[in-house]
Tab-separated table of C-alpha atoms in Angstrom:
chain	number	residue	atom	x	y	z
Q	1	MET	CA	0.000	0.000	0.000
Q	2	SER	CA	1.360	3.425	-0.950
Q	3	ASP	CA	1.657	6.344	1.479
Q	4	ARG	CA	-1.344	7.951	-0.242
Q	5	ASP	CA	-3.365	4.772	0.278
Q	6	ASN	CA	-2.638	4.791	4.011
Q	7	ILE	CA	-5.246	7.481	4.621
Q	8	PHE	CA	-7.867	5.033	3.316
Q	9	ALA	CA	-6.694	2.095	5.431
Q	10	GLY	CA	-8.919	0.367	7.944
Q	11	ARG	CA	-11.784	-2.068	8.345
Q	12	ASP	CA	-14.364	0.448	9.572
Q	13	PRO	CA	-15.499	3.274	7.263
Q	14	PHE	CA	-16.980	5.219	10.180
Q	15	ALA	CA	-13.585	5.207	11.921
Q	16	ILE	CA	-11.953	6.479	8.723
Q	17	ALA	CA	-14.581	9.239	8.433
Q	18	ARG	CA	-14.032	10.261	12.065
Q	19	GLN	CA	-10.256	10.373	11.523
Q	20	TRP	CA	-10.615	12.533	8.414
Q	21	LEU	CA	-13.002	14.879	10.218
Q	22	GLU	CA	-10.593	15.182	13.139
Q	23	GLU	CA	-7.780	16.076	10.738
Q	24	ALA	CA	-10.048	18.651	9.078
Q	25	ARG	CA	-10.748	20.273	12.454
Q	26	GLN	CA	-7.046	21.156	12.599
Q	27	SER	CA	-6.894	22.755	9.148
Q	28	GLU	CA	-10.343	23.823	7.924
Q	29	VAL	CA	-11.064	27.470	8.741
Q	30	ASN	CA	-14.851	27.272	9.108
Q	31	ASP	CA	-17.271	24.461	9.933
Q	32	PRO	CA	-15.234	21.337	9.098
Q	33	ASN	CA	-18.409	19.347	9.863
Q	34	ALA	CA	-20.509	21.127	7.208
Q	35	ILE	CA	-22.225	18.729	4.808
Q	36	ALA	CA	-24.100	19.369	1.570
Q	37	LEU	CA	-27.279	17.381	2.240
Q	38	SER	CA	-29.351	16.182	-0.709
Q	39	THR	CA	-33.013	15.160	-0.556
Q	40	VAL	CA	-35.852	14.768	-3.064
Q	41	ASP	CA	-39.421	16.051	-2.889
Q	42	ALA	CA	-42.565	14.036	-3.633
Q	43	SER	CA	-42.151	14.591	-7.390
Q	44	GLY	CA	-38.512	13.462	-7.362
Q	45	MET	CA	-37.098	16.998	-7.728
Q	46	PRO	CA	-33.801	17.200	-5.799
Q	47	ASN	CA	-32.870	19.728	-3.137
Q	48	VAL	CA	-29.484	20.413	-1.568
Q	49	ARG	CA	-28.393	22.623	1.323
Q	50	MET	CA	-25.600	22.919	3.882
Q	51	VAL	CA	-26.186	21.566	7.389
Q	52	LEU	CA	-23.833	20.707	10.248
Q	53	LEU	CA	-23.040	17.079	10.954
Q	54	LYS	CA	-23.148	16.594	14.714
Q	55	ASP	CA	-22.028	13.003	15.229
Q	56	ILE	CA	-20.478	10.032	13.490
Q	57	GLU	CA	-21.791	7.052	15.413
Q	58	ALA	CA	-20.677	3.427	15.142
Q	59	ASP	CA	-23.076	2.878	12.252
Q	60	ALA	CA	-24.617	6.209	11.225
Q	61	PHE	CA	-24.179	9.946	10.626
Q	62	VAL	CA	-26.393	12.299	12.673
Q	63	PHE	CA	-27.569	15.896	12.256
Q	64	TYR	CA	-30.424	17.956	13.727
Q	65	THR	CA	-33.133	20.146	12.250
Q	66	ASN	CA	-36.776	21.191	12.327
Q	67	TYR	CA	-38.885	18.206	11.262
Q	68	ASN	CA	-41.377	20.564	9.607
Q	69	SER	CA	-38.730	22.191	7.403
Q	70	GLN	CA	-38.550	21.324	3.730
Q	71	LYS	CA	-35.643	18.959	4.295
Q	72	GLY	CA	-37.357	17.422	7.319
Q	73	VAL	CA	-40.523	16.700	5.354
Q	74	GLU	CA	-38.592	15.312	2.384
Q	75	LEU	CA	-36.425	13.099	4.574
Q	76	THR	CA	-39.472	11.738	6.384
Q	77	GLN	CA	-41.336	11.054	3.145
Q	78	SER	CA	-38.523	9.373	1.219
Q	79	GLY	CA	-36.531	7.791	4.040
Q	80	LYS	CA	-33.379	8.345	1.963
Q	81	ALA	CA	-30.648	10.963	1.726
Q	82	ALA	CA	-27.180	11.670	0.397
Q	83	PHE	CA	-24.502	14.107	1.470
Q	84	VAL	CA	-20.929	15.125	0.842
Q	85	LEU	CA	-18.274	16.385	3.251
Q	86	HIS	CA	-15.629	18.376	1.371
Q	87	TRP	CA	-12.436	19.774	2.869
Q	88	LYS	CA	-10.505	22.132	0.594
Q	89	SER	CA	-7.657	22.311	3.108
Q	90	LEU	CA	-7.107	18.528	2.901
Q	91	SER	CA	-8.170	18.069	-0.741
Q	92	ARG	CA	-10.464	15.268	0.411
Q	93	GLN	CA	-14.158	14.481	0.483
Q	94	VAL	CA	-16.543	11.834	1.795
Q	95	ARG	CA	-19.756	10.986	-0.064
Q	96	VAL	CA	-22.579	9.109	1.671
Q	97	ARG	CA	-25.878	7.618	0.479
Q	98	GLY	CA	-28.220	5.906	2.901
Q	99	LEU	CA	-31.453	5.310	4.746
Q	100	VAL	CA	-32.884	7.818	7.191
Q	101	THR	CA	-34.532	7.453	10.590
Q	102	LYS	CA	-35.418	10.049	13.217
Q	103	GLU	CA	-33.442	10.574	16.408
Q	104	ASP	CA	-36.093	12.064	18.711
Q	105	GLY	CA	-35.321	10.430	22.036
Q	106	PRO	CA	-32.877	11.029	24.901
Q	107	ILE	CA	-29.918	11.601	22.566
Q	108	ALA	CA	-31.787	14.428	20.842
Q	109	ASP	CA	-32.818	15.838	24.235
Q	110	ALA	CA	-29.198	15.843	25.400
Q	111	TYR	CA	-27.943	17.543	22.262
Q	112	TYR	CA	-30.701	20.171	22.464
Q	113	ARG	CA	-29.728	20.960	26.071
Q	114	SER	CA	-26.087	21.373	24.997
Q	115	ARG	CA	-26.976	24.244	22.644
Q	116	SER	CA	-26.916	27.878	23.705
Q	117	LEU	CA	-30.122	29.250	25.232
Q	118	LYS	CA	-30.662	31.579	22.263
Q	119	SER	CA	-30.347	28.674	19.829
Q	120	ARG	CA	-32.819	26.611	21.867
Q	121	LEU	CA	-35.318	29.472	21.898
Q	122	GLY	CA	-34.704	30.078	18.200
Q	123	ALA	CA	-35.680	26.488	17.469
Q	124	TRP	CA	-39.069	27.188	19.069
Q	125	ALA	CA	-39.522	30.526	17.324
Q	126	SER	CA	-38.616	29.649	13.745
Q	127	LYS	CA	-41.181	28.027	11.478
Q	128	GLN	CA	-38.360	26.830	9.275
Q	129	SER	CA	-38.897	26.987	5.490
Q	130	GLN	CA	-42.239	28.821	5.889
Q	131	PRO	CA	-42.806	32.343	4.496
Q	132	LEU	CA	-41.713	35.151	6.845
Q	133	SER	CA	-42.991	38.716	6.577
Q	134	SER	CA	-39.881	40.351	8.056
Q	135	ARG	CA	-36.920	39.846	10.374
Q	136	GLU	CA	-38.747	42.028	12.897
Q	137	ALA	CA	-41.571	39.487	12.939
Q	138	LEU	CA	-39.080	36.707	13.644
Q	139	MET	CA	-37.450	38.625	16.502
Q	140	ALA	CA	-40.866	39.388	17.957
Q	141	GLU	CA	-41.600	35.661	17.941
Q	142	VAL	CA	-38.284	34.988	19.683
Q	143	ALA	CA	-39.207	37.526	22.391
Q	144	LYS	CA	-42.619	35.923	22.802
Q	145	VAL	CA	-41.129	32.434	23.090
Q	146	THR	CA	-38.548	33.689	25.597
Q	147	LEU	CA	-41.322	34.883	27.890
Q	148	GLN	CA	-43.258	31.642	27.461
Q	149	LYS	CA	-40.427	29.114	27.763
Q	150	GLY	CA	-38.071	30.808	30.190
Q	151	ARG	CA	-34.414	29.942	30.614
Q	152	ASP	CA	-34.671	26.158	30.338
Q	153	PRO	CA	-36.949	25.306	27.403
Q	154	GLU	CA	-37.638	21.663	26.621
Q	155	ARG	CA	-36.880	20.314	23.149
Q	156	PRO	CA	-39.687	21.161	20.698
Q	157	PRO	CA	-41.615	18.102	19.493
Q	158	PHE	CA	-41.014	19.282	15.920
Q	159	TRP	CA	-37.231	19.511	16.319
Q	160	GLY	CA	-34.747	16.674	16.545
Q	161	GLY	CA	-32.226	14.524	14.777
Q	162	PHE	CA	-31.970	12.465	11.661
Q	163	ARG	CA	-29.700	9.461	11.497
Q	164	ILE	CA	-28.365	8.382	8.085
Q	165	ALA	CA	-27.354	4.718	7.968
Q	166	PRO	CA	-25.284	4.405	4.790
Q	167	VAL	CA	-25.428	1.766	2.095
Q	168	GLU	CA	-22.572	3.531	0.316
Q	169	ILE	CA	-19.619	5.622	1.489
Q	170	GLU	CA	-16.971	6.915	-0.881
Q	171	PHE	CA	-13.647	8.343	0.257
Q	172	TRP	CA	-11.933	10.632	-2.265
Q	173	SER	CA	-8.528	12.307	-2.233
Q	174	ASP	CA	-7.250	14.749	-4.830
Q	175	GLY	CA	-4.411	13.537	-7.044
Q	176	ALA	CA	-1.964	15.245	-9.369
Q	177	PHE	CA	-3.144	15.640	-12.956
Q	178	ARG	CA	-6.675	14.768	-11.765
Q	179	LEU	CA	-5.609	11.188	-11.074
Q	180	HIS	CA	-7.617	11.088	-7.849
Q	181	ASP	CA	-7.843	8.211	-5.378
Q	182	ARG	CA	-11.345	6.861	-4.721
Q	183	PHE	CA	-12.476	3.976	-2.510
Q	184	ARG	CA	-16.142	2.998	-2.336
Q	185	TRP	CA	-17.598	1.022	0.565
Q	186	SER	CA	-20.955	-0.444	-0.453
Q	187	ARG	CA	-23.564	-2.936	0.745
Q	188	GLU	CA	-27.026	-3.942	-0.437
Q	189	ALA	CA	-28.625	-3.667	3.021
Q	190	ILE	CA	-27.625	-2.201	6.375
Q	191	LYS	CA	-27.084	-5.649	7.879
Q	192	ASP	CA	-24.739	-6.768	5.073
Q	193	GLU	CA	-20.950	-6.780	5.103
Q	194	TRP	CA	-19.148	-3.969	3.336
Q	195	GLU	CA	-17.579	-4.483	-0.072
Q	196	VAL	CA	-14.640	-2.161	-0.792
Q	197	THR	CA	-13.841	-1.210	-4.379
Q	198	ARG	CA	-11.156	1.078	-5.711
Q	199	LEU	CA	-12.633	3.329	-8.408
Q	200	SER	CA	-11.065	5.033	-11.384
Q	201	PRO	CA	-10.771	8.803	-10.957
């Protein structure tokens, strides 16, 4: 195995992803955990937006959002998603495709409590993806929620996590003359063993 191949080495793709993310935290200027999340609506029209990945578990990738937002509705309806992590500082990226389930139990409660008070109140105040008349209207809603919920608001029932259990993970590293290195981990079902394939650039 070459020195370049060493960054792809291992028997656990989640461990490799965590290692790459940890390296990116040392070099990426802003939001090394930012992912471009792709969903599809009921007609099959795709959507993509940036969100922050909050955890790489033993078998899934987790982020949090408003379940009533456009992405929340699309994720719930389709049960599928894809995303890419790209780090310009490392010239690497991770692509993931998988099946989606909600994380709306104690783990979501704990993460919600870890956020700043203003962010917790903002989650209550924002009707994410819905039309908004003005920023003043949003701030008025934040003030209203602050009076109602106080300094220790519980997690909103419409806000929580999504867990993406991948059926495919691709690790990519930039190469000279566009001769990139690509390794795809794939499986037919979540319970299956991974198959690792080196891909042409």
